[in-house]
Coordinates of C-alpha atoms in Angstrom, one line a residue:
Chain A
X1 CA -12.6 -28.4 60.2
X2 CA -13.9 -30.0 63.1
X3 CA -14.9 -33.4 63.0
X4 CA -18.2 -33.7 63.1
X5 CA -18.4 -31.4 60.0
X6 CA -16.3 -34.1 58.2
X7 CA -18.1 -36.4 59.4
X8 CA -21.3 -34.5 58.2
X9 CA -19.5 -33.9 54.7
X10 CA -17.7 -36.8 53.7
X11 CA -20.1 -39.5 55.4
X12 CA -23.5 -38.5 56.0
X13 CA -23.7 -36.4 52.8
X14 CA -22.1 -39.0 50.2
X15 CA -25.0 -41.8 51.6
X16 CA -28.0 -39.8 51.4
X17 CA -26.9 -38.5 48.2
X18 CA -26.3 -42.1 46.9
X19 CA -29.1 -43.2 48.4
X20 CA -31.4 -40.3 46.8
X21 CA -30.3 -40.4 43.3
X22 CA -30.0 -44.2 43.3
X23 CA -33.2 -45.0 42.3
X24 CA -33.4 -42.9 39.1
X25 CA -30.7 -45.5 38.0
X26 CA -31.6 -49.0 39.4
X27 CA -35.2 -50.3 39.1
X28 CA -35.6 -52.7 42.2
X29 CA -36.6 -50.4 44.6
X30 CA -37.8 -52.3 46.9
X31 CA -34.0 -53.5 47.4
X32 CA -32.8 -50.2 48.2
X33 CA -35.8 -49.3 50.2
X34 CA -34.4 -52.5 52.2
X35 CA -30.7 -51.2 52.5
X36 CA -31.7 -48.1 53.7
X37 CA -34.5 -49.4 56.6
X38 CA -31.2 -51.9 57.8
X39 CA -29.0 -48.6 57.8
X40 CA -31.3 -47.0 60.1
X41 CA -31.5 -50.5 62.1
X42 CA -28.2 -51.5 62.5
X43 CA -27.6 -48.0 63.4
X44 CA -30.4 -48.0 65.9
X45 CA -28.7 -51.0 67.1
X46 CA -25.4 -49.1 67.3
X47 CA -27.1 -46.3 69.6
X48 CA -28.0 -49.1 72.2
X49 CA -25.4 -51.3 71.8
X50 CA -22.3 -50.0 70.6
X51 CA -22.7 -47.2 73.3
X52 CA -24.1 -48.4 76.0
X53 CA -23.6 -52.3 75.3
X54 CA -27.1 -53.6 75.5
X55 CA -27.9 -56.6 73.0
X56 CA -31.3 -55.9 71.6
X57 CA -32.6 -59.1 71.1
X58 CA -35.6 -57.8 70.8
X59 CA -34.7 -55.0 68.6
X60 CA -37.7 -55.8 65.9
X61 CA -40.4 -55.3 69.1
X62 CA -39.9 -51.4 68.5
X63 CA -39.9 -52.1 64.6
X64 CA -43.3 -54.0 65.1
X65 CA -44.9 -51.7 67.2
X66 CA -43.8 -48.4 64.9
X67 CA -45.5 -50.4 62.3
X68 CA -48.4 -51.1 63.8
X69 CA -48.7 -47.4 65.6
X70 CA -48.8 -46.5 61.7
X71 CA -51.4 -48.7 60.2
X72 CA -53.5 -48.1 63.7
X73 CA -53.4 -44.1 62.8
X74 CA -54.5 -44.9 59.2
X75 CA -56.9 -47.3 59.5
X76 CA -59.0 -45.8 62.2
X77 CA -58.1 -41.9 62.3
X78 CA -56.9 -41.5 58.8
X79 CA -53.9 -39.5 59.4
X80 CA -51.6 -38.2 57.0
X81 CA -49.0 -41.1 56.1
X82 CA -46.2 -38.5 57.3
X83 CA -48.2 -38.0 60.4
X84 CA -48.7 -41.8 61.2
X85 CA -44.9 -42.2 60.9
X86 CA -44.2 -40.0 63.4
X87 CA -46.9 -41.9 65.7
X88 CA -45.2 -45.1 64.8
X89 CA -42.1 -43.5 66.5
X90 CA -44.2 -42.5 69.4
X91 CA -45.8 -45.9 70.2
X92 CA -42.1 -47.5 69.9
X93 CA -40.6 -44.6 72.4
X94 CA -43.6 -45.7 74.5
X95 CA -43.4 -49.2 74.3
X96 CA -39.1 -48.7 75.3
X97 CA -40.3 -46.8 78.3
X98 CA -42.8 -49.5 79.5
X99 CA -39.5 -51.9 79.3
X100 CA -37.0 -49.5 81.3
X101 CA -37.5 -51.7 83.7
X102 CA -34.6 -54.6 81.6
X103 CA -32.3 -51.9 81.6
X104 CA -31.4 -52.9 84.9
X105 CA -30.4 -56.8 84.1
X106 CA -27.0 -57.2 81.7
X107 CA -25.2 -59.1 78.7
X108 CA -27.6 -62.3 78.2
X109 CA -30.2 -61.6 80.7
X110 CA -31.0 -58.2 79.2
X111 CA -31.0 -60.2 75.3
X112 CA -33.0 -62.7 76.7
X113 CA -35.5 -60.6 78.3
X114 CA -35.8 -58.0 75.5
X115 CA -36.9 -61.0 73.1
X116 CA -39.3 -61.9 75.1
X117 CA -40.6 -58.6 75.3
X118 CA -40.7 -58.3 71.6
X119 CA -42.5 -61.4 71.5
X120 CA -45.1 -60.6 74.3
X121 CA -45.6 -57.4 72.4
X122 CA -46.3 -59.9 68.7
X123 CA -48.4 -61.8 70.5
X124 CA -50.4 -58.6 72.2
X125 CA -50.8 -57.3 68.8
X126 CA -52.0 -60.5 66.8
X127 CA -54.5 -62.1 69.3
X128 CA -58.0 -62.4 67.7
X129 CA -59.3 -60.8 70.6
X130 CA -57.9 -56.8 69.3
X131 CA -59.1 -57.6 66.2
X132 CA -61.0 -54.3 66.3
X133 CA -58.3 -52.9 66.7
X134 CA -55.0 -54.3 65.0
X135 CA -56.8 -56.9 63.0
X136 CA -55.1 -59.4 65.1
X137 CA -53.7 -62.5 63.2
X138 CA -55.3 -61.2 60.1
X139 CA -53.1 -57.9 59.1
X140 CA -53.2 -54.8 57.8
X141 CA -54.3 -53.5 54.5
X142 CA -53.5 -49.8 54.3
X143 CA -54.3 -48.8 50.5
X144 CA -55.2 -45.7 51.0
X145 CA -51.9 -44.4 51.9
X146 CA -50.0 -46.5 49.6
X147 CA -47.1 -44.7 48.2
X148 CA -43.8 -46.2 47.4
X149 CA -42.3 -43.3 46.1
X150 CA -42.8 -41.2 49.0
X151 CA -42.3 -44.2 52.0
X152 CA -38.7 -44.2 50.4
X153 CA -37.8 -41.2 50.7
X154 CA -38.9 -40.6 54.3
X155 CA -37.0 -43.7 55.0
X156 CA -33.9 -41.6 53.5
X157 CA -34.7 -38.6 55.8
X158 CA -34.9 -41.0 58.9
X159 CA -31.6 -42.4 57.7
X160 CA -30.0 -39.5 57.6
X161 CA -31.3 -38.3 60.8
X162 CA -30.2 -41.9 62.5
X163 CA -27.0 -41.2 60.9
X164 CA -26.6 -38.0 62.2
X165 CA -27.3 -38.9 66.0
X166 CA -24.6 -41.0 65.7
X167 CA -22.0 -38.5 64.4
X168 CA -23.5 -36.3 67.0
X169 CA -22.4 -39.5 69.9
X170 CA -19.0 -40.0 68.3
X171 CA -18.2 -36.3 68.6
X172 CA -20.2 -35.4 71.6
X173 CA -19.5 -35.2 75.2
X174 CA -22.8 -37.1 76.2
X175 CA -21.3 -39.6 73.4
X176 CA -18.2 -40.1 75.5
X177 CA -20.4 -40.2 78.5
X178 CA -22.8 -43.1 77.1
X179 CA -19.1 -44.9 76.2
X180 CA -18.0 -44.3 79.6
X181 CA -21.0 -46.2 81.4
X182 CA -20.6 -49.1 79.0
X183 CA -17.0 -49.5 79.6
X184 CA -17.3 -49.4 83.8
X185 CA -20.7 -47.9 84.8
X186 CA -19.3 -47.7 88.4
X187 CA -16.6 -45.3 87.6
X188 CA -19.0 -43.1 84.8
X189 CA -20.9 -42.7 88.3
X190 CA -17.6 -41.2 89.6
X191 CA -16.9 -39.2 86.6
X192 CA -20.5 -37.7 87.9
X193 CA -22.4 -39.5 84.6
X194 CA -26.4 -40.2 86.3
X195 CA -25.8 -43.5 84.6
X196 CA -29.5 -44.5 84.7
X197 CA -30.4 -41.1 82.9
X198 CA -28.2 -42.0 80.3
X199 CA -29.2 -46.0 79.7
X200 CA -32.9 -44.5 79.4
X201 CA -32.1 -41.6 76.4
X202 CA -29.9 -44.4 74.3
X203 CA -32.1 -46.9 74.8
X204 CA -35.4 -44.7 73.7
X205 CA -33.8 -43.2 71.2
X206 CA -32.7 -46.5 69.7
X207 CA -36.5 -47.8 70.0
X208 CA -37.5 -44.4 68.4
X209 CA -35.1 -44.9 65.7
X210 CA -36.6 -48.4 64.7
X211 CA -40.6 -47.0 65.6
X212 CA -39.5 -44.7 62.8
X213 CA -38.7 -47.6 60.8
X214 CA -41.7 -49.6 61.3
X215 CA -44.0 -46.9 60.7
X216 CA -42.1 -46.2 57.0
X217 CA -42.1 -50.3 56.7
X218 CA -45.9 -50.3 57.1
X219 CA -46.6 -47.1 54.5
X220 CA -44.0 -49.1 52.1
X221 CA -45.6 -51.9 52.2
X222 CA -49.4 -51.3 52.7
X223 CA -50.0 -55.2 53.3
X224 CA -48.5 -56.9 56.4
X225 CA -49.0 -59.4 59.1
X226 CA -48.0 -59.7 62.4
X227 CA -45.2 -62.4 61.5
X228 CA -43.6 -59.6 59.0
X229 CA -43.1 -56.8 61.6
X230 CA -42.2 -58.8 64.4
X231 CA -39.7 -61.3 62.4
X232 CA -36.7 -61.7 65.0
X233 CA -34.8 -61.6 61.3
X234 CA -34.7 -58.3 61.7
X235 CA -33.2 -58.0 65.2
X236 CA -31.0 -60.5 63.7
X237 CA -29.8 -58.8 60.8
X238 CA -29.5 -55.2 62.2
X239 CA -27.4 -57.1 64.8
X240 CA -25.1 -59.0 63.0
X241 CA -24.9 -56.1 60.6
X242 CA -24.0 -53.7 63.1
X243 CA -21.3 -56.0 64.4
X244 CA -20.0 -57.3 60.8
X245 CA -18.9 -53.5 60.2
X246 CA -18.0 -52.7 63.9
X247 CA -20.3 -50.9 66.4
X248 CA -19.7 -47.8 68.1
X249 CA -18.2 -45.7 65.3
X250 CA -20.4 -44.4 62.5
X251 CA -19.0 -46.2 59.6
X252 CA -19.1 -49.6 60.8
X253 CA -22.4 -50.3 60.3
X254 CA -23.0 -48.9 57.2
X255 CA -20.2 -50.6 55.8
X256 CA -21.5 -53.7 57.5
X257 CA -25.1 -53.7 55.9
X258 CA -23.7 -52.6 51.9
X259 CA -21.1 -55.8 52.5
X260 CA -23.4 -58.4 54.1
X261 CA -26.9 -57.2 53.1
X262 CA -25.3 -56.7 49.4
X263 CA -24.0 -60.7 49.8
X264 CA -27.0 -61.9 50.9
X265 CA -29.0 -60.4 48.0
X266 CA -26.3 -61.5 45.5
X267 CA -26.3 -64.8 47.3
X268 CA -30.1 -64.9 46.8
X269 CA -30.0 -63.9 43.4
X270 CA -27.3 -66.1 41.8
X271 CA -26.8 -69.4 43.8
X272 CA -30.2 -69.6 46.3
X273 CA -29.2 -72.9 47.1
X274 CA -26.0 -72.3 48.9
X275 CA -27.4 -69.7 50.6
X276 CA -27.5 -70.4 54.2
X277 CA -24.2 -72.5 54.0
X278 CA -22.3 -69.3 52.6
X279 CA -24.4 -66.9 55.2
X280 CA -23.6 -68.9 57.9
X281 CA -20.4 -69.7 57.2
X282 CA -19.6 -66.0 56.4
X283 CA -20.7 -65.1 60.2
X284 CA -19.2 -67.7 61.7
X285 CA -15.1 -66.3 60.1
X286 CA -16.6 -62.9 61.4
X287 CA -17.0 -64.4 64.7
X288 CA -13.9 -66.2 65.4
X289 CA -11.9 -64.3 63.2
X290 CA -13.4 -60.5 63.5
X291 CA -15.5 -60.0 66.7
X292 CA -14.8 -56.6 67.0
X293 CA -15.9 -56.0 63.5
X294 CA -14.0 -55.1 60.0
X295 CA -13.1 -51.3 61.4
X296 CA -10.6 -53.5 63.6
X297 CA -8.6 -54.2 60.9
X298 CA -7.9 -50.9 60.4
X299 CA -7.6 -49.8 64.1
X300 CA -5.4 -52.4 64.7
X301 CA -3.1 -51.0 62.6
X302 CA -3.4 -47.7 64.5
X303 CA -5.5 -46.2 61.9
X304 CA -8.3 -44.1 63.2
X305 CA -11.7 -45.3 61.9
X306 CA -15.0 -42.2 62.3
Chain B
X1 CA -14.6 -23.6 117.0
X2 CA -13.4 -26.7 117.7
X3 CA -12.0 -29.2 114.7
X4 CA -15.2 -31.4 114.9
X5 CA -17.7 -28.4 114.6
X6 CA -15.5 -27.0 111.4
X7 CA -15.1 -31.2 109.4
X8 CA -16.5 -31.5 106.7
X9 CA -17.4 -34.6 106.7
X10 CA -18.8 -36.5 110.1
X11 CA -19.4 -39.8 110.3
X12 CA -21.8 -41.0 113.2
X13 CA -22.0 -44.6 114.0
X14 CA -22.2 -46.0 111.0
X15 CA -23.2 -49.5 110.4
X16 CA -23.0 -51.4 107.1
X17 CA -23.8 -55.2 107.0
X18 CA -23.3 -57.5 104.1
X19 CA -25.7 -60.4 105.1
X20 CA -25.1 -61.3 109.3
X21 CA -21.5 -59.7 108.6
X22 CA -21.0 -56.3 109.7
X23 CA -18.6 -54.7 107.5
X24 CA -18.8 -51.6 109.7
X25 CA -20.6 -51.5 113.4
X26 CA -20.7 -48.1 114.9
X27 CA -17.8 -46.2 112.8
X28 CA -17.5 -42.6 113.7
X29 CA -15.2 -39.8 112.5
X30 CA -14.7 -36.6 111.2
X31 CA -12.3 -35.1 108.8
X32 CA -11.6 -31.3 108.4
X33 CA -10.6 -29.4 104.8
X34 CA -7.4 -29.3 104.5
X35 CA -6.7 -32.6 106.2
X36 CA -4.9 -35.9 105.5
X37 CA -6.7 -39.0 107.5
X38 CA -5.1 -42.1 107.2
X39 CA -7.6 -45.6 107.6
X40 CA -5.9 -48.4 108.5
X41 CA -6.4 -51.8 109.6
X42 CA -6.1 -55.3 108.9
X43 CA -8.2 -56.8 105.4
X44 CA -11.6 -56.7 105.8
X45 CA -11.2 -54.3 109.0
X46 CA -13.9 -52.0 106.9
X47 CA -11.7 -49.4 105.5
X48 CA -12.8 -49.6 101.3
X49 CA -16.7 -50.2 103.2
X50 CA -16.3 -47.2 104.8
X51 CA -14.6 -45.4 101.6
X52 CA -17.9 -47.0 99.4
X53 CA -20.6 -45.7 102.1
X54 CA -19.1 -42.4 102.1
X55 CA -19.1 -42.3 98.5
X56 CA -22.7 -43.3 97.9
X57 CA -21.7 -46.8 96.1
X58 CA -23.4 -48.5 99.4
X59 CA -26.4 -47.1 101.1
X60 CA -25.4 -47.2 105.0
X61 CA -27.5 -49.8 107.4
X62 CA -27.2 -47.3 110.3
X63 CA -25.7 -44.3 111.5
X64 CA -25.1 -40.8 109.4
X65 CA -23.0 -39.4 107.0
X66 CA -23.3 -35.5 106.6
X67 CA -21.0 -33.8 104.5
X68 CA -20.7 -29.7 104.3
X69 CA -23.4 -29.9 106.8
X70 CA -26.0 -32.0 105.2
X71 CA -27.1 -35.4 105.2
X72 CA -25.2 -37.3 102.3
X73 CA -26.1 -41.6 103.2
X74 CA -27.5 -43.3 100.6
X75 CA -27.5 -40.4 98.5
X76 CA -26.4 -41.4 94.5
X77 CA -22.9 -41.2 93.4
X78 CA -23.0 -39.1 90.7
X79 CA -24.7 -36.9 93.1
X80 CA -22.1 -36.7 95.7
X81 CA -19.3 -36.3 92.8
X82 CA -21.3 -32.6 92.3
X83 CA -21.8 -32.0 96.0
X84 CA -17.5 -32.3 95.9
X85 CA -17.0 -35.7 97.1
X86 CA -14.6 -38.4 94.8
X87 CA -12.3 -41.2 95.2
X88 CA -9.9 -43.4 93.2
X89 CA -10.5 -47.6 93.0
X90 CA -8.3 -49.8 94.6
X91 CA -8.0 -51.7 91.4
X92 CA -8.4 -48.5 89.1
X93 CA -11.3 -48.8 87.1
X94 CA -10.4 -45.9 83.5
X95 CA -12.9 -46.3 80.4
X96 CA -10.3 -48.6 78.7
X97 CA -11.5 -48.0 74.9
X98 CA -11.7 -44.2 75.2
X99 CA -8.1 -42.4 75.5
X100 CA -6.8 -41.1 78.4
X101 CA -7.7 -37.1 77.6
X102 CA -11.0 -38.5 76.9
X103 CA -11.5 -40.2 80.2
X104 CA -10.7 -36.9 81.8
X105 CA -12.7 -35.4 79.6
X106 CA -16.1 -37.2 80.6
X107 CA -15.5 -36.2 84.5
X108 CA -15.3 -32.5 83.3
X109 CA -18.3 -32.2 80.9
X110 CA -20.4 -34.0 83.8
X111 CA -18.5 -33.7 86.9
X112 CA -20.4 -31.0 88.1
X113 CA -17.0 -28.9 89.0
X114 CA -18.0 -25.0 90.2
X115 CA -15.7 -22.4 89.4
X116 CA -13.0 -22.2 86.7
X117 CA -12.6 -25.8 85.6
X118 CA -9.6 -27.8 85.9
X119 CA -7.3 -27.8 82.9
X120 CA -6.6 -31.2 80.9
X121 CA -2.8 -29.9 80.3
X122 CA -2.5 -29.4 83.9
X123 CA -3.6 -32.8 85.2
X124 CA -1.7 -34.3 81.8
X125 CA 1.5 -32.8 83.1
X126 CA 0.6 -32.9 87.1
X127 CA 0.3 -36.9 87.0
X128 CA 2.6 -37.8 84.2
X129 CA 0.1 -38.7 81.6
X130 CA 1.1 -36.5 79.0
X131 CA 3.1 -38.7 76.9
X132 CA 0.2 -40.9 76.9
X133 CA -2.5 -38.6 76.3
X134 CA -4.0 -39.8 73.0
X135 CA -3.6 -43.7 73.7
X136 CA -7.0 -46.1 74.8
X137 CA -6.7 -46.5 78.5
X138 CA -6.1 -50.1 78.3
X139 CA -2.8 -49.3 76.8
X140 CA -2.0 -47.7 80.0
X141 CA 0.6 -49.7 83.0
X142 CA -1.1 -49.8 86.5
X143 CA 0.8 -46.9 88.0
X144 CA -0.4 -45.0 84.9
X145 CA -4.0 -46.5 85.5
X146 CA -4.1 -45.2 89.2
X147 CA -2.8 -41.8 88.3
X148 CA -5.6 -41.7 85.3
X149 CA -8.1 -42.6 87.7
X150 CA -6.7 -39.8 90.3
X151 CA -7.0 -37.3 87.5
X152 CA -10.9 -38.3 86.8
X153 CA -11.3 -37.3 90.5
X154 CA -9.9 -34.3 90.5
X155 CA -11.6 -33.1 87.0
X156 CA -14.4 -32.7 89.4
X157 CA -13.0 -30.7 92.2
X158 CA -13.7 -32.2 94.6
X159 CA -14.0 -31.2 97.9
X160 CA -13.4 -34.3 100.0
X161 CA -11.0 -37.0 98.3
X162 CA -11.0 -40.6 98.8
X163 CA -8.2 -42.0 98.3
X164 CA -8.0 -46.3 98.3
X165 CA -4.4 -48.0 98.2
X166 CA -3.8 -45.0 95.2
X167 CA 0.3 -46.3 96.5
X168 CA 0.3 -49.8 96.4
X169 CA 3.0 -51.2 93.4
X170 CA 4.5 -47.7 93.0
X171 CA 8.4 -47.5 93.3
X172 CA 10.1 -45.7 96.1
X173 CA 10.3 -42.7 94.1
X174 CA 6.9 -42.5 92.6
X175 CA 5.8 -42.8 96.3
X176 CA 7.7 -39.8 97.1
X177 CA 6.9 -38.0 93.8
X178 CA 2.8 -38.9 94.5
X179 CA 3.3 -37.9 98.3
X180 CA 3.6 -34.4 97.4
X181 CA 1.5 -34.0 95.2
X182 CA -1.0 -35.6 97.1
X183 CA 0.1 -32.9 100.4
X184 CA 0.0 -29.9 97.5
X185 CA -4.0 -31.2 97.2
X186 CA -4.3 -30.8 100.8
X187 CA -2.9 -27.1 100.9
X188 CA -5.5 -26.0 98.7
X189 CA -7.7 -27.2 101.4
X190 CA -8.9 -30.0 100.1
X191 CA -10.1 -32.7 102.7
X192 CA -8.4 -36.1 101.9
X193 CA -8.7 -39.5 102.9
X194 CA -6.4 -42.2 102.6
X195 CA -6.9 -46.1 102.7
X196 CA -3.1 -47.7 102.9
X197 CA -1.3 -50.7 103.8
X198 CA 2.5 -48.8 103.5
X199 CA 3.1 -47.4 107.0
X200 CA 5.6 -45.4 105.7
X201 CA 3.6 -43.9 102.9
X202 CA 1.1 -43.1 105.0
X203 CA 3.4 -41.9 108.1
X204 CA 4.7 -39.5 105.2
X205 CA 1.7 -37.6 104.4
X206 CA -1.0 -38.3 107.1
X207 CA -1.9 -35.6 110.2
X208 CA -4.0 -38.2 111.8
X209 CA -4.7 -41.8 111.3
X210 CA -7.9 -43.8 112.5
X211 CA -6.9 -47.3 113.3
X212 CA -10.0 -49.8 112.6
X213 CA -11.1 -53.3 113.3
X214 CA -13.9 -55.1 112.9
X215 CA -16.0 -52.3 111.3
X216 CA -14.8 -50.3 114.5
X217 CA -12.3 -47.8 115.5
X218 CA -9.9 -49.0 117.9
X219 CA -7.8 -45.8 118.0
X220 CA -7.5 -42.1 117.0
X221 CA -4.6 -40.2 117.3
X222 CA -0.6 -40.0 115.0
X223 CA 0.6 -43.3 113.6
X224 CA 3.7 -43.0 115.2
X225 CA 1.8 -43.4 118.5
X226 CA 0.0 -46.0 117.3
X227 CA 2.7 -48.3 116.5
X228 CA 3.1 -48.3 120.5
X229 CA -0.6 -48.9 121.1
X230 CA -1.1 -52.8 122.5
X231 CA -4.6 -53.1 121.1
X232 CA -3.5 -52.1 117.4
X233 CA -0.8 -53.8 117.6
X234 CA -2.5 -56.8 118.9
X235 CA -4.8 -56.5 115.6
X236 CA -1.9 -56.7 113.2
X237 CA 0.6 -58.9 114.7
X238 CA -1.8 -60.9 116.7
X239 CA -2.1 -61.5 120.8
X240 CA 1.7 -62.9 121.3
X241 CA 3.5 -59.4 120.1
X242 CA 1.7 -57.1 122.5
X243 CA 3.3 -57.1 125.4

């Protein structure tokens, strides 16, 4: 069987499965709505970084904007929630073209710049003076379309799709080819790779993958302000996430956001008051201890890791 | 037709500065299929300059680069890698967290190589990476690394090979062992090349060498006569062992 139909089978088909039956069984949804928009975040994250090794600082810009794309289509045109999700992806696709321009600083500059971005693009969205338009510091209220039910389930399609880009990259010459300009873009050029081409599809596919995101986080949710979309906790989290498990392969960060996410919510549940010291501390061992993620304990051993 | 009219590469007065330093001022050449052309020099003569104009990692400041009859200066890399133009790195530069068949593998899926491509198991075996096939790149010894990065090149076909310091820290019998395979490339007319500090490497497997100084050539012609030019030997030795 070749891999990518294992991968399909015994990865990507086992997690939307899970993910699909698992709330006939367990009654806070909005928890597992939450695991499954960081699986499509710290994969998004993995697109960008672990195959082309740009830190997306700023990751949560393209979340924002999907969001807002969303409640923009609703509020003033409407549209079918489905619809408006798919706009969401559009505006962030958009927005990740308007920033091609980063794609040509690296390593810190790039991070640096991207948050920026992401917090131009807050500050574009909440000033009083678009109030017409995005209700500026006040935030949405999209009732109409309100539908948890549905929102979570189109979060599980977009998860799965996320998921299967991935595979696709890992199995995939263009996959090898993204690998190849993050390891030494110079020589990728000499391997005949149009490098820039390349940067631009992974890094608007990652922002299309969190647009996605944003637009399912807005129908979810219905009720939001500018500081929920645009949190840098969510560049944050789909970041360390996507590192915790170990980033270009496709099980690293799922593993990495059912291990931490599922800390930090038992964390949060049992003892809330040691809950940054065990967070932090828990990031810091991964750091020192882990920095290429916990699929390096197994490919140190010479064990192959999908 | 005379050898000039038939290169496939000509280089016209090239210039290349970095800042008020001219790397190259005024280099011309040609090179026909089929050919070996050694560069030498002393460092920073603007031997790897030339190499990285010619292979579209530098835009030229001046002169022209046409190869198989068009204009190729400042043209992208990638680009010139599908036109049939590639080189090796001085200090090889393989994907080190992708294997070795998978490195190879990348310059084949995008290398833009007409006609039958080249087979893995042919360049495995041809360069003695085989054995290591399946390992990360980083894994790899330096020889190993250069060969690697010789096999990326070739993945593409190319037409016109660079080749820079591919022999420095081989043994005396992996210099003859690469020799001819690198005079086997040139028999299937492929153009070729080489940037090398070992005289006898280069004495081995050249038709022609270009001597260069200062960004300039300074002779044209076999190395054996120039060893017994005054001027090139002046620029290696210095003033006091020319005469």
């Amino acid at each position: 069987m070749p891999n990518a139909s294992k991968h399909l089978l015994f990865i990507l088909a086992p997690l939307v499965v899970v993910f699909a039956l698992l709330p006939g069984v367990y009654q806070n949804h909005l928890l597992l709505f939450n695991f499954v928009i960081f699986l499509i975040l710290a994969q998004g994250v993995n697109i960008i970084y672990g195959f082309t090794g740009y830190l997306p600082f700023g990751y949560v810009g393209f979340f924002g904007a999907g969001a807002y794309g969303f409640a923009i289509m609703v509020m003033h045109l409407q549209t079918p929630a489905p619809l408006a999700v798919l706009v969401g992806g559009v505006v962030a696709v958009a927005l990740g073209l308007l920033l091609t321009p980063l794609l040509r600083l690296s390593g810190a500059y790039f991070a640096i710049a991207n948050l920026a971005a992401s917090l131009a693009v807050l500050h574009f969205v909440a000033n009083p003076a678009l109030e017409g338009i995005t209700k500026g510091p006040y935030g949405v209220s999209l009732t109409g379309t309100f539908n948890p039910t549905h929102a979570y389930y189109a979060a599980v399609v977009v998860m799965a799709l996320t998921v299967g880009a991935v595979i696709y990259l890992k199995n995939s010459p263009f996959g090898l080819a993204l690998q190849a300009v993050r390891e030494d873009a110079v020589s990728a050029s000499m391997a005949g790779v149009n490098i820039i081409k390349m940067r631009v599809i992974a890094w608007l596919a990652s922002a299309l993958v969190a647009g996605l995101a944003g637009g399912i986080y807005a129908w979810y949710v219905s009720v939001f302000y500018p500081d929920n979309v645009f949190s840098g906790e969510f560049s944050i989290f789909a970041i360390v996430f996507a590192l915790f498990g170990g980033v270009a392969t496709i099980t690293g960060p799922i593993v990495g956001v059912l291990i931490l996410y599922g800390i930090y919510n038992l964390i949060g549940f049992t003892t809330p008051q040691y809950f940054q010291l065990i967070y932090g501390l828990l990031i810091m061992g991964l750091v020192l201890f882990l920095p290429a993620g916990l699929v390096s304990l197994a490919t140190r051993r010479g064990w192959h890791v999908p | 037709m005379s050898p000039e009219q038939n290169s496939i590469l000509k280089v016209s007065k090239l210039v290349k500065r970095f800042g008020g330093f001219h790397a190259l001022d005024g280099l011309s050449f040609h090179v026909v299929p089929g050919e070996i052309l050694g560069l030498v020099g002393p460092n920073g003569s603007g031997k790897t300059t030339a190499i990285n104009v010619i292979s579209g990692l530098y835009a030229p400041d001046g002169g022209e680069v046409v190869f198989d009859g068009a204009s190729s200066g400042g043209v992208a890399s990638h680009k010139l890698v599908h036109r049939g133009i590639n080189r090796t790195f001085q200090v090889p530069k393989p994907f080190l967290s992708l294997t070795v068949r998978e490195n190879i593998q990348v310059a084949l899926a995008y290398g833009g190589a007409t006609g039958t491509p080249p087979s893995i198991a042919e360049l495995l075996e041809d360069f003695r990476l085989k054995e290591v096939a399946d390992r990360p790149a980083a894994d790899l010894n330096s020889a190993q690394q250069k060969m690697l990065d010789l096999t990326r090149a070739l993945a593409t076909r190319p037409r016109l090979l660079l080749l820079d310091e591919l022999a420095a820290g081989l043994n005396p019998a992996e210099l003859d062992w690469i020799a001819g395979r690198i005079k086997a490339l040139a028999a299937t007319g492929m153009a070729i090349i080489v940037v090398e500090h070992l005289m006898g490497f280069i004495e081995q497997i050249t038709d022609r060498v270009i001597v260069l100084n200062a960004g300039k050539e300074i002779f044209e012609g076999t190395l054996a006569t120039a060893v017994r030019e005054p001027q090139v030997i002046e620029v290696f030795l210095g003033g006091e062992h020319a005469h």
